[in-house]
Amino acid sequence: MNPDRFSINQMTVRQLALPDLVAHCVRLGIPGVGLWREPVQEYGVAAAADLVRDAGLTVTTLCRGGFFTSDGWEAENRAAIDEAATLGTDTVVLVSGGLTPAYPDLPSARARITEAIGALAPYAAERGIRLAIEPLHPMYAADRCAVSTLDQALTIAEHFPADQVGVVVDTYHLWWDDRAPAAVERAGAAGRVHSFQLADWTTPLPAGVLNGRGQLGDGAIDLRAWADLLEKAGWTGPVEVELFNDALWARDGVEVLEETLEAFLEV
Amino acid sequence: MNPDRFSINQMTVRQLALPDLVAHCVRLGIPGVGLWREPVQEYGVAAAADLVRDAGLTVTTLCRGGFFTSDGWEAENRAAIDEAATLGTDTVVLVSGGLTPAYPDLPSARARITEAIGALAPYAAERGIRLAIEPLHPMYAADRCAVSTLDQALTIAEHFPADQVGVVVDTYHLWWDDRAPAAVERAGAAGRVHSFQLADWTTPLPAGVLNGRGQLGDGAIDLRAWADLLEKAGWTGPVEVELFNDALWARDGVEVLEETLEAFLEV
């Protein structure tokens, strides 16, 4: 893929401090970064904003808002939106939350998620921020995200204007779904693709299934076919590589960053 | 649920030798068992058939055929069908297989699965055996089963007569899917529900994600709603409880069997 489209999600190389990540992005000609709230808060939101702006980097997304089935979601999400505006990104990624005692089944959780997004969208829009609903793989439906398919995410997003609420297309979460290509087309036509993320599917999955996302090319997903699909759907924005992977995190971060850029170019 | 509908899948209490399993089923009034090829072969297929028949137990399914994307599938599946006929069950459960070098992507794997089932169905029908395609949770799509949804399983089954090829509805694999209820209805109307299995969804998932199926009532699934759904779809057959669970396997098998019966009655 074209290096001009590449964005490195901060989590892929979480072992790198933000200034190091930024410096190496500049050195390697990487134009975009996806940031996470926790390390950005640790560094200082305003200082992080200065750092990436001065380096000429585009902040492609801020991860993450959501968890709408838990207490305190509204203050947390407003803070995420404020931070996104400070950082100069236009997109907050939403991981919507799983089942909780208040929302013990999938239909009630999904209804709650729709309602919460409706409450947030105008606040975000006033600050120039789009909310991007990320469907997570069905293996996370109980404990992280009751939105499991792109169709479900789109159905929620379609309650709201496309420039306010859209979806994240992440190959790791959607690759298995034979209905996803049609949903990508529908999302693209409506201008609701707000982020496109790549990760590969490698097995066996680790305990807890959180930190086993494969380096591009190491797994089962036909990433080239997904890139073509998004292109046909009209997506010309950044392509973010977000890997949660204990083995990658145990290695030198600069080496992993360089290897990820290379793997991206080879897709 | 009604104890007359209960079937214990042998894998739930794999620590019990077959004669012990049979004796305790008789003692507890459990009418059905789902058997697995490996322990049955170890005991001797004909001897196992005598044992369960003499005890008056119904063999609800034989697990498993499938793995159609691997070499040697045809001989293995014919053997499974022959064993099923000897055991007196009418249903072989199919776990269809994942990606292999010969079938490296989901569309080619799914096409291959359809073709293989077509080659087997007449052989099975001649022996009074139905083939039941089990959609497995999407987290197994790469390495165990490229058939991930009930819609996909039905679409394959619908190439063949309903009394030859149907589907397994297993709550563990399907609970997250908002399209599954409509597919259950469609399968029921066509007489294609060949097996109904229960297991609960508990988190965190263990490494490899194979052996973490929860005891009924311990997890996120509304099992009562699924039982109602199957009833509305016209399913009056056995309800098999199949748990792969390292924690249950580490305990006394008789205790687990009694506890599983109790949990079943409480659904």
PDB file of N, CA and C in Angstrom, chain B residues 139-226:
ATOM      1  N   MET B 139     -14.654 -17.020  16.090  1.00  0.00           N
ATOM      2  CA  MET B 139     -13.264 -17.082  16.569  1.00  0.00           C
ATOM      3  C   MET B 139     -12.564 -18.368  16.133  1.00  0.00           C
ATOM      4  N   TYR B 140     -13.322 -19.327  15.578  1.00  0.00           N
ATOM      5  CA  TYR B 140     -12.729 -20.563  15.055  1.00  0.00           C
ATOM      6  C   TYR B 140     -12.649 -20.578  13.527  1.00  0.00           C
ATOM      7  N   ALA B 141     -12.974 -19.473  12.891  1.00  0.00           N
ATOM      8  CA  ALA B 141     -13.099 -19.479  11.423  1.00  0.00           C
ATOM      9  C   ALA B 141     -11.811 -19.875  10.721  1.00  0.00           C
ATOM     10  N   ALA B 142     -10.665 -19.484  11.263  1.00  0.00           N
ATOM     11  CA  ALA B 142      -9.408 -19.768  10.563  1.00  0.00           C
ATOM     12  C   ALA B 142      -8.965 -21.209  10.747  1.00  0.00           C
ATOM     13  N   ASP B 143      -9.103 -21.741  11.952  1.00  0.00           N
ATOM     14  CA  ASP B 143      -8.424 -23.007  12.226  1.00  0.00           C
ATOM     15  C   ASP B 143      -9.332 -24.215  12.458  1.00  0.00           C
ATOM     16  N   ARG B 144     -10.652 -24.009  12.567  1.00  0.00           N
ATOM     17  CA  ARG B 144     -11.517 -25.163  12.825  1.00  0.00           C
ATOM     18  C   ARG B 144     -12.735 -25.240  11.921  1.00  0.00           C
ATOM     19  N   CYS B 145     -13.329 -24.091  11.633  1.00  0.00           N
ATOM     20  CA  CYS B 145     -14.610 -24.148  10.935  1.00  0.00           C
ATOM     21  C   CYS B 145     -14.895 -22.833  10.216  1.00  0.00           C
ATOM     22  N   ALA B 146     -14.840 -22.880   8.913  1.00  0.00           N
ATOM     23  CA  ALA B 146     -15.098 -21.687   8.103  1.00  0.00           C
ATOM     24  C   ALA B 146     -16.583 -21.355   8.016  1.00  0.00           C
ATOM     25  N   VAL B 147     -17.428 -22.199   8.609  1.00  0.00           N
ATOM     26  CA  VAL B 147     -18.873 -21.932   8.676  1.00  0.00           C
ATOM     27  C   VAL B 147     -19.147 -21.308  10.047  1.00  0.00           C
ATOM     28  N   SER B 148     -19.436 -20.002  10.039  1.00  0.00           N
ATOM     29  CA  SER B 148     -19.484 -19.252  11.294  1.00  0.00           C
ATOM     30  C   SER B 148     -20.873 -18.825  11.725  1.00  0.00           C
ATOM     31  N   THR B 149     -21.830 -18.850  10.829  1.00  0.00           N
ATOM     32  CA  THR B 149     -23.170 -18.393  11.204  1.00  0.00           C
ATOM     33  C   THR B 149     -24.198 -19.455  10.800  1.00  0.00           C
ATOM     34  N   LEU B 150     -25.340 -19.388  11.450  1.00  0.00           N
ATOM     35  CA  LEU B 150     -26.409 -20.330  11.111  1.00  0.00           C
ATOM     36  C   LEU B 150     -26.897 -20.079   9.687  1.00  0.00           C
ATOM     37  N   ASP B 151     -26.890 -18.824   9.262  1.00  0.00           N
ATOM     38  CA  ASP B 151     -27.266 -18.530   7.873  1.00  0.00           C
ATOM     39  C   ASP B 151     -26.342 -19.245   6.884  1.00  0.00           C
ATOM     40  N   GLN B 152     -25.044 -19.191   7.151  1.00  0.00           N
ATOM     41  CA  GLN B 152     -24.093 -19.878   6.255  1.00  0.00           C
ATOM     42  C   GLN B 152     -24.340 -21.382   6.254  1.00  0.00           C
ATOM     43  N   ALA B 153     -24.532 -21.958   7.432  1.00  0.00           N
ATOM     44  CA  ALA B 153     -24.761 -23.398   7.524  1.00  0.00           C
ATOM     45  C   ALA B 153     -26.022 -23.791   6.764  1.00  0.00           C
ATOM     46  N   LEU B 154     -27.071 -23.009   6.937  1.00  0.00           N
ATOM     47  CA  LEU B 154     -28.335 -23.292   6.248  1.00  0.00           C
ATOM     48  C   LEU B 154     -28.185 -23.164   4.742  1.00  0.00           C
ATOM     49  N   THR B 155     -27.458 -22.158   4.321  1.00  0.00           N
ATOM     50  CA  THR B 155     -27.260 -21.950   2.883  1.00  0.00           C
ATOM     51  C   THR B 155     -26.574 -23.162   2.268  1.00  0.00           C
ATOM     52  N   ILE B 156     -25.631 -23.744   2.988  1.00  0.00           N
ATOM     53  CA  ILE B 156     -24.994 -24.973   2.495  1.00  0.00           C
ATOM     54  C   ILE B 156     -25.996 -26.128   2.534  1.00  0.00           C
ATOM     55  N   ALA B 157     -26.684 -26.271   3.661  1.00  0.00           N
ATOM     56  CA  ALA B 157     -27.610 -27.402   3.818  1.00  0.00           C
ATOM     57  C   ALA B 157     -28.689 -27.384   2.746  1.00  0.00           C
ATOM     58  N   GLU B 158     -29.111 -26.192   2.368  1.00  0.00           N
ATOM     59  CA  GLU B 158     -30.234 -26.071   1.435  1.00  0.00           C
ATOM     60  C   GLU B 158     -29.923 -26.566   0.020  1.00  0.00           C
ATOM     61  N   HIS B 159     -28.687 -26.907  -0.238  1.00  0.00           N
ATOM     62  CA  HIS B 159     -28.376 -27.573  -1.508  1.00  0.00           C
ATOM     63  C   HIS B 159     -28.871 -29.018  -1.531  1.00  0.00           C
ATOM     64  N   PHE B 160     -29.244 -29.551  -0.378  1.00  0.00           N
ATOM     65  CA  PHE B 160     -29.524 -30.980  -0.251  1.00  0.00           C
ATOM     66  C   PHE B 160     -30.880 -31.195   0.434  1.00  0.00           C
ATOM     67  N   PRO B 161     -31.435 -32.410   0.332  1.00  0.00           N
ATOM     68  CA  PRO B 161     -32.718 -32.657   1.007  1.00  0.00           C
ATOM     69  C   PRO B 161     -32.593 -32.477   2.525  1.00  0.00           C
ATOM     70  N   ALA B 162     -33.663 -31.985   3.137  1.00  0.00           N
ATOM     71  CA  ALA B 162     -33.646 -31.664   4.577  1.00  0.00           C
ATOM     72  C   ALA B 162     -33.447 -32.904   5.439  1.00  0.00           C
ATOM     73  N   ASP B 163     -33.873 -34.056   4.967  1.00  0.00           N
ATOM     74  CA  ASP B 163     -33.674 -35.255   5.792  1.00  0.00           C
ATOM     75  C   ASP B 163     -32.271 -35.835   5.600  1.00  0.00           C
ATOM     76  N   GLN B 164     -31.493 -35.211   4.740  1.00  0.00           N
ATOM     77  CA  GLN B 164     -30.098 -35.647   4.575  1.00  0.00           C
ATOM     78  C   GLN B 164     -29.110 -34.673   5.225  1.00  0.00           C
ATOM     79  N   VAL B 165     -29.363 -33.384   5.055  1.00  0.00           N
ATOM     80  CA  VAL B 165     -28.412 -32.387   5.567  1.00  0.00           C
ATOM     81  C   VAL B 165     -29.153 -31.277   6.314  1.00  0.00           C
ATOM     82  N   GLY B 166     -28.756 -31.053   7.552  1.00  0.00           N
ATOM     83  CA  GLY B 166     -29.348 -29.991   8.369  1.00  0.00           C
ATOM     84  C   GLY B 166     -28.275 -29.263   9.150  1.00  0.00           C
ATOM     85  N   VAL B 167     -28.681 -28.687  10.273  1.00  0.00           N
ATOM     86  CA  VAL B 167     -27.758 -27.851  11.044  1.00  0.00           C
ATOM     87  C   VAL B 167     -27.833 -28.202  12.534  1.00  0.00           C
ATOM     88  N   VAL B 168     -26.758 -27.844  13.226  1.00  0.00           N
ATOM     89  CA  VAL B 168     -26.724 -27.885  14.683  1.00  0.00           C
ATOM     90  C   VAL B 168     -26.887 -26.457  15.188  1.00  0.00           C
ATOM     91  N   VAL B 169     -27.780 -26.261  16.117  1.00  0.00           N
ATOM     92  CA  VAL B 169     -27.920 -24.959  16.777  1.00  0.00           C
ATOM     93  C   VAL B 169     -27.283 -25.084  18.151  1.00  0.00           C
ATOM     94  N   ASP B 170     -26.126 -24.447  18.336  1.00  0.00           N
ATOM     95  CA  ASP B 170     -25.421 -24.499  19.615  1.00  0.00           C
ATOM     96  C   ASP B 170     -25.329 -23.081  20.156  1.00  0.00           C
ATOM     97  N   THR B 171     -25.890 -22.877  21.328  1.00  0.00           N
ATOM     98  CA  THR B 171     -25.967 -21.518  21.878  1.00  0.00           C
ATOM     99  C   THR B 171     -24.590 -20.868  22.020  1.00  0.00           C
ATOM    100  N   TYR B 172     -23.586 -21.663  22.360  1.00  0.00           N
ATOM    101  CA  TYR B 172     -22.248 -21.104  22.565  1.00  0.00           C
ATOM    102  C   TYR B 172     -21.736 -20.410  21.305  1.00  0.00           C
ATOM    103  N   HIS B 173     -22.028 -21.017  20.165  1.00  0.00           N
ATOM    104  CA  HIS B 173     -21.494 -20.504  18.907  1.00  0.00           C
ATOM    105  C   HIS B 173     -22.331 -19.375  18.310  1.00  0.00           C
ATOM    106  N   LEU B 174     -23.600 -19.329  18.652  1.00  0.00           N
ATOM    107  CA  LEU B 174     -24.537 -18.452  17.929  1.00  0.00           C
ATOM    108  C   LEU B 174     -25.122 -17.310  18.744  1.00  0.00           C
ATOM    109  N   TRP B 175     -24.892 -17.302  20.039  1.00  0.00           N
ATOM    110  CA  TRP B 175     -25.645 -16.401  20.919  1.00  0.00           C
ATOM    111  C   TRP B 175     -25.498 -14.927  20.569  1.00  0.00           C
ATOM    112  N   TRP B 176     -24.363 -14.521  20.020  1.00  0.00           N
ATOM    113  CA  TRP B 176     -24.053 -13.121  19.750  1.00  0.00           C
ATOM    114  C   TRP B 176     -24.753 -12.605  18.503  1.00  0.00           C
ATOM    115  N   ASP B 177     -25.309 -13.506  17.672  1.00  0.00           N
ATOM    116  CA  ASP B 177     -25.719 -13.150  16.304  1.00  0.00           C
ATOM    117  C   ASP B 177     -27.175 -12.721  16.256  1.00  0.00           C
ATOM    118  N   ASP B 178     -27.404 -11.450  15.948  1.00  0.00           N
ATOM    119  CA  ASP B 178     -28.786 -10.954  15.917  1.00  0.00           C
ATOM    120  C   ASP B 178     -29.579 -11.527  14.744  1.00  0.00           C
ATOM    121  N   ARG B 179     -28.907 -12.161  13.800  1.00  0.00           N
ATOM    122  CA  ARG B 179     -29.621 -12.797  12.687  1.00  0.00           C
ATOM    123  C   ARG B 179     -29.937 -14.268  12.973  1.00  0.00           C
ATOM    124  N   ALA B 180     -29.409 -14.805  14.039  1.00  0.00           N
ATOM    125  CA  ALA B 180     -29.621 -16.224  14.318  1.00  0.00           C
ATOM    126  C   ALA B 180     -31.092 -16.568  14.580  1.00  0.00           C
ATOM    127  N   PRO B 181     -31.837 -15.755  15.328  1.00  0.00           N
ATOM    128  CA  PRO B 181     -33.245 -16.141  15.570  1.00  0.00           C
ATOM    129  C   PRO B 181     -34.033 -16.354  14.276  1.00  0.00           C
ATOM    130  N   ALA B 182     -33.861 -15.474  13.306  1.00  0.00           N
ATOM    131  CA  ALA B 182     -34.573 -15.661  12.036  1.00  0.00           C
ATOM    132  C   ALA B 182     -34.093 -16.931  11.337  1.00  0.00           C
ATOM    133  N   ALA B 183     -32.812 -17.224  11.450  1.00  0.00           N
ATOM    134  CA  ALA B 183     -32.277 -18.435  10.814  1.00  0.00           C
ATOM    135  C   ALA B 183     -32.802 -19.693  11.506  1.00  0.00           C
ATOM    136  N   VAL B 184     -32.969 -19.636  12.825  1.00  0.00           N
ATOM    137  CA  VAL B 184     -33.546 -20.781  13.548  1.00  0.00           C
ATOM    138  C   VAL B 184     -34.969 -21.033  13.049  1.00  0.00           C
ATOM    139  N   GLU B 185     -35.710 -19.961  12.889  1.00  0.00           N
ATOM    140  CA  GLU B 185     -37.088 -20.078  12.407  1.00  0.00           C
ATOM    141  C   GLU B 185     -37.114 -20.728  11.021  1.00  0.00           C
ATOM    142  N   ARG B 186     -36.234 -20.246  10.163  1.00  0.00           N
ATOM    143  CA  ARG B 186     -36.143 -20.778   8.793  1.00  0.00           C
ATOM    144  C   ARG B 186     -35.729 -22.260   8.819  1.00  0.00           C
ATOM    145  N   ALA B 187     -34.771 -22.590   9.661  1.00  0.00           N
ATOM    146  CA  ALA B 187     -34.311 -23.984   9.760  1.00  0.00           C
ATOM    147  C   ALA B 187     -35.424 -24.879  10.294  1.00  0.00           C
ATOM    148  N   GLY B 188     -36.136 -24.393  11.296  1.00  0.00           N
ATOM    149  CA  GLY B 188     -37.214 -25.184  11.877  1.00  0.00           C
ATOM    150  C   GLY B 188     -38.317 -25.449  10.870  1.00  0.00           C
ATOM    151  N   ALA B 189     -38.708 -24.418  10.144  1.00  0.00           N
ATOM    152  CA  ALA B 189     -39.792 -24.562   9.169  1.00  0.00           C
ATOM    153  C   ALA B 189     -39.427 -25.579   8.089  1.00  0.00           C
ATOM    154  N   ALA B 190     -38.124 -25.684   7.782  1.00  0.00           N
ATOM    155  CA  ALA B 190     -37.686 -26.592   6.723  1.00  0.00           C
ATOM    156  C   ALA B 190     -37.303 -27.972   7.269  1.00  0.00           C
ATOM    157  N   GLY B 191     -37.453 -28.168   8.567  1.00  0.00           N
ATOM    158  CA  GLY B 191     -37.067 -29.458   9.150  1.00  0.00           C
ATOM    159  C   GLY B 191     -35.560 -29.687   9.133  1.00  0.00           C
ATOM    160  N   ARG B 192     -34.806 -28.603   9.224  1.00  0.00           N
ATOM    161  CA  ARG B 192     -33.347 -28.736   9.129  1.00  0.00           C
ATOM    162  C   ARG B 192     -32.640 -28.583  10.470  1.00  0.00           C
ATOM    163  N   VAL B 193     -33.361 -28.392  11.549  1.00  0.00           N
ATOM    164  CA  VAL B 193     -32.688 -28.436  12.854  1.00  0.00           C
ATOM    165  C   VAL B 193     -32.478 -29.918  13.174  1.00  0.00           C
ATOM    166  N   HIS B 194     -31.245 -30.344  13.195  1.00  0.00           N
ATOM    167  CA  HIS B 194     -30.958 -31.745  13.478  1.00  0.00           C
ATOM    168  C   HIS B 194     -30.405 -31.952  14.879  1.00  0.00           C
ATOM    169  N   SER B 195     -29.961 -30.884  15.510  1.00  0.00           N
ATOM    170  CA  SER B 195     -29.473 -30.996  16.888  1.00  0.00           C
ATOM    171  C   SER B 195     -29.521 -29.620  17.535  1.00  0.00           C
ATOM    172  N   PHE B 196     -29.837 -29.621  18.811  1.00  0.00           N
ATOM    173  CA  PHE B 196     -29.844 -28.373  19.605  1.00  0.00           C
ATOM    174  C   PHE B 196     -28.950 -28.607  20.814  1.00  0.00           C
ATOM    175  N   GLN B 197     -27.935 -27.774  20.948  1.00  0.00           N
ATOM    176  CA  GLN B 197     -26.954 -27.955  22.021  1.00  0.00           C
ATOM    177  C   GLN B 197     -26.851 -26.685  22.869  1.00  0.00           C
ATOM    178  N   LEU B 198     -26.628 -26.898  24.141  1.00  0.00           N
ATOM    179  CA  LEU B 198     -26.505 -25.784  25.087  1.00  0.00           C
ATOM    180  C   LEU B 198     -25.104 -25.725  25.689  1.00  0.00           C
ATOM    181  N   ALA B 199     -24.584 -24.525  25.770  1.00  0.00           N
ATOM    182  CA  ALA B 199     -23.418 -24.224  26.606  1.00  0.00           C
ATOM    183  C   ALA B 199     -23.488 -22.732  26.854  1.00  0.00           C
ATOM    184  N   ASP B 200     -22.914 -22.287  27.966  1.00  0.00           N
ATOM    185  CA  ASP B 200     -22.973 -20.867  28.313  1.00  0.00           C
ATOM    186  C   ASP B 200     -21.643 -20.191  27.962  1.00  0.00           C
ATOM    187  N   TRP B 201     -21.691 -18.873  27.866  1.00  0.00           N
ATOM    188  CA  TRP B 201     -20.510 -18.081  27.457  1.00  0.00           C
ATOM    189  C   TRP B 201     -19.919 -17.396  28.684  1.00  0.00           C
ATOM    190  N   THR B 202     -18.756 -17.853  29.090  1.00  0.00           N
ATOM    191  CA  THR B 202     -18.091 -17.255  30.250  1.00  0.00           C
ATOM    192  C   THR B 202     -16.768 -16.642  29.810  1.00  0.00           C
ATOM    193  N   THR B 203     -16.391 -15.575  30.487  1.00  0.00           N
ATOM    194  CA  THR B 203     -15.124 -14.894  30.185  1.00  0.00           C
ATOM    195  C   THR B 203     -14.332 -14.744  31.475  1.00  0.00           C
ATOM    196  N   PRO B 204     -13.010 -14.571  31.393  1.00  0.00           N
ATOM    197  CA  PRO B 204     -12.189 -14.498  30.178  1.00  0.00           C
ATOM    198  C   PRO B 204     -12.042 -15.860  29.514  1.00  0.00           C
ATOM    199  N   LEU B 205     -11.878 -15.828  28.189  1.00  0.00           N
ATOM    200  CA  LEU B 205     -11.646 -17.057  27.429  1.00  0.00           C
ATOM    201  C   LEU B 205     -10.238 -17.576  27.716  1.00  0.00           C
ATOM    202  N   PRO B 206     -10.095 -18.895  27.746  1.00  0.00           N
ATOM    203  CA  PRO B 206      -8.752 -19.452  27.981  1.00  0.00           C
ATOM    204  C   PRO B 206      -7.905 -19.407  26.704  1.00  0.00           C
ATOM    205  N   ALA B 207      -6.603 -19.559  26.866  1.00  0.00           N
ATOM    206  CA  ALA B 207      -5.700 -19.627  25.709  1.00  0.00           C
ATOM    207  C   ALA B 207      -6.172 -20.732  24.765  1.00  0.00           C
ATOM    208  N   GLY B 208      -6.166 -20.433  23.470  1.00  0.00           N
ATOM    209  CA  GLY B 208      -6.619 -21.403  22.476  1.00  0.00           C
ATOM    210  C   GLY B 208      -8.124 -21.439  22.313  1.00  0.00           C
ATOM    211  N   VAL B 209      -8.842 -20.850  23.233  1.00  0.00           N
ATOM    212  CA  VAL B 209     -10.304 -20.654  23.247  1.00  0.00           C
ATOM    213  C   VAL B 209     -11.125 -21.931  23.026  1.00  0.00           C
ATOM    214  N   LEU B 210     -10.548 -23.082  23.300  1.00  0.00           N
ATOM    215  CA  LEU B 210     -11.305 -24.317  23.090  1.00  0.00           C
ATOM    216  C   LEU B 210     -12.066 -24.768  24.327  1.00  0.00           C
ATOM    217  N   ASN B 211     -11.458 -24.642  25.468  1.00  0.00           N
ATOM    218  CA  ASN B 211     -11.991 -25.344  26.639  1.00  0.00           C
ATOM    219  C   ASN B 211     -12.493 -24.404  27.734  1.00  0.00           C
ATOM    220  N   GLY B 212     -13.268 -23.410  27.292  1.00  0.00           N
ATOM    221  CA  GLY B 212     -13.809 -22.455  28.243  1.00  0.00           C
ATOM    222  C   GLY B 212     -15.321 -22.326  28.157  1.00  0.00           C
ATOM    223  N   ARG B 213     -16.007 -23.390  27.729  1.00  0.00           N
ATOM    224  CA  ARG B 213     -17.473 -23.290  27.624  1.00  0.00           C
ATOM    225  C   ARG B 213     -18.081 -23.403  29.009  1.00  0.00           C
ATOM    226  N   GLY B 214     -18.951 -22.449  29.323  1.00  0.00           N
ATOM    227  CA  GLY B 214     -19.455 -22.333  30.684  1.00  0.00           C
ATOM    228  C   GLY B 214     -20.603 -23.289  30.999  1.00  0.00           C
ATOM    229  N   GLN B 215     -20.668 -23.689  32.248  1.00  0.00           N
ATOM    230  CA  GLN B 215     -21.824 -24.424  32.765  1.00  0.00           C
ATOM    231  C   GLN B 215     -23.081 -23.563  32.559  1.00  0.00           C
ATOM    232  N   LEU B 216     -24.209 -24.227  32.294  1.00  0.00           N
ATOM    233  CA  LEU B 216     -25.468 -23.511  32.072  1.00  0.00           C
ATOM    234  C   LEU B 216     -25.778 -22.609  33.264  1.00  0.00           C
ATOM    235  N   GLY B 217     -26.036 -21.355  32.983  1.00  0.00           N
ATOM    236  CA  GLY B 217     -26.357 -20.411  34.040  1.00  0.00           C
ATOM    237  C   GLY B 217     -25.170 -19.608  34.542  1.00  0.00           C
ATOM    238  N   ASP B 218     -23.963 -20.022  34.195  1.00  0.00           N
ATOM    239  CA  ASP B 218     -22.771 -19.310  34.678  1.00  0.00           C
ATOM    240  C   ASP B 218     -22.362 -18.144  33.787  1.00  0.00           C
ATOM    241  N   GLY B 219     -22.984 -18.013  32.625  1.00  0.00           N
ATOM    242  CA  GLY B 219     -22.449 -17.055  31.659  1.00  0.00           C
ATOM    243  C   GLY B 219     -23.447 -16.036  31.163  1.00  0.00           C
ATOM    244  N   ALA B 220     -23.163 -15.504  29.973  1.00  0.00           N
ATOM    245  CA  ALA B 220     -23.880 -14.338  29.443  1.00  0.00           C
ATOM    246  C   ALA B 220     -25.121 -14.684  28.634  1.00  0.00           C
ATOM    247  N   ILE B 221     -25.319 -15.977  28.314  1.00  0.00           N
ATOM    248  CA  ILE B 221     -26.364 -16.311  27.349  1.00  0.00           C
ATOM    249  C   ILE B 221     -27.720 -16.482  28.024  1.00  0.00           C
ATOM    250  N   ASP B 222     -28.737 -15.924  27.398  1.00  0.00           N
ATOM    251  CA  ASP B 222     -30.109 -16.108  27.868  1.00  0.00           C
ATOM    252  C   ASP B 222     -30.614 -17.456  27.319  1.00  0.00           C
ATOM    253  N   LEU B 223     -30.272 -18.527  28.026  1.00  0.00           N
ATOM    254  CA  LEU B 223     -30.555 -19.885  27.530  1.00  0.00           C
ATOM    255  C   LEU B 223     -32.049 -20.154  27.440  1.00  0.00           C
ATOM    256  N   ARG B 224     -32.804 -19.581  28.362  1.00  0.00           N
ATOM    257  CA  ARG B 224     -34.261 -19.741  28.318  1.00  0.00           C
ATOM    258  C   ARG B 224     -34.831 -19.177  27.025  1.00  0.00           C
ATOM    259  N   ALA B 225     -34.311 -18.019  26.621  1.00  0.00           N
ATOM    260  CA  ALA B 225     -34.782 -17.407  25.368  1.00  0.00           C
ATOM    261  C   ALA B 225     -34.461 -18.308  24.177  1.00  0.00           C
ATOM    262  N   TRP B 226     -33.310 -18.960  24.206  1.00  0.00           N
ATOM    263  CA  TRP B 226     -32.939 -19.870  23.118  1.00  0.00           C
ATOM    264  C   TRP B 226     -33.837 -21.107  23.114  1.00  0.00           C
TER     265      TRP B 226
END
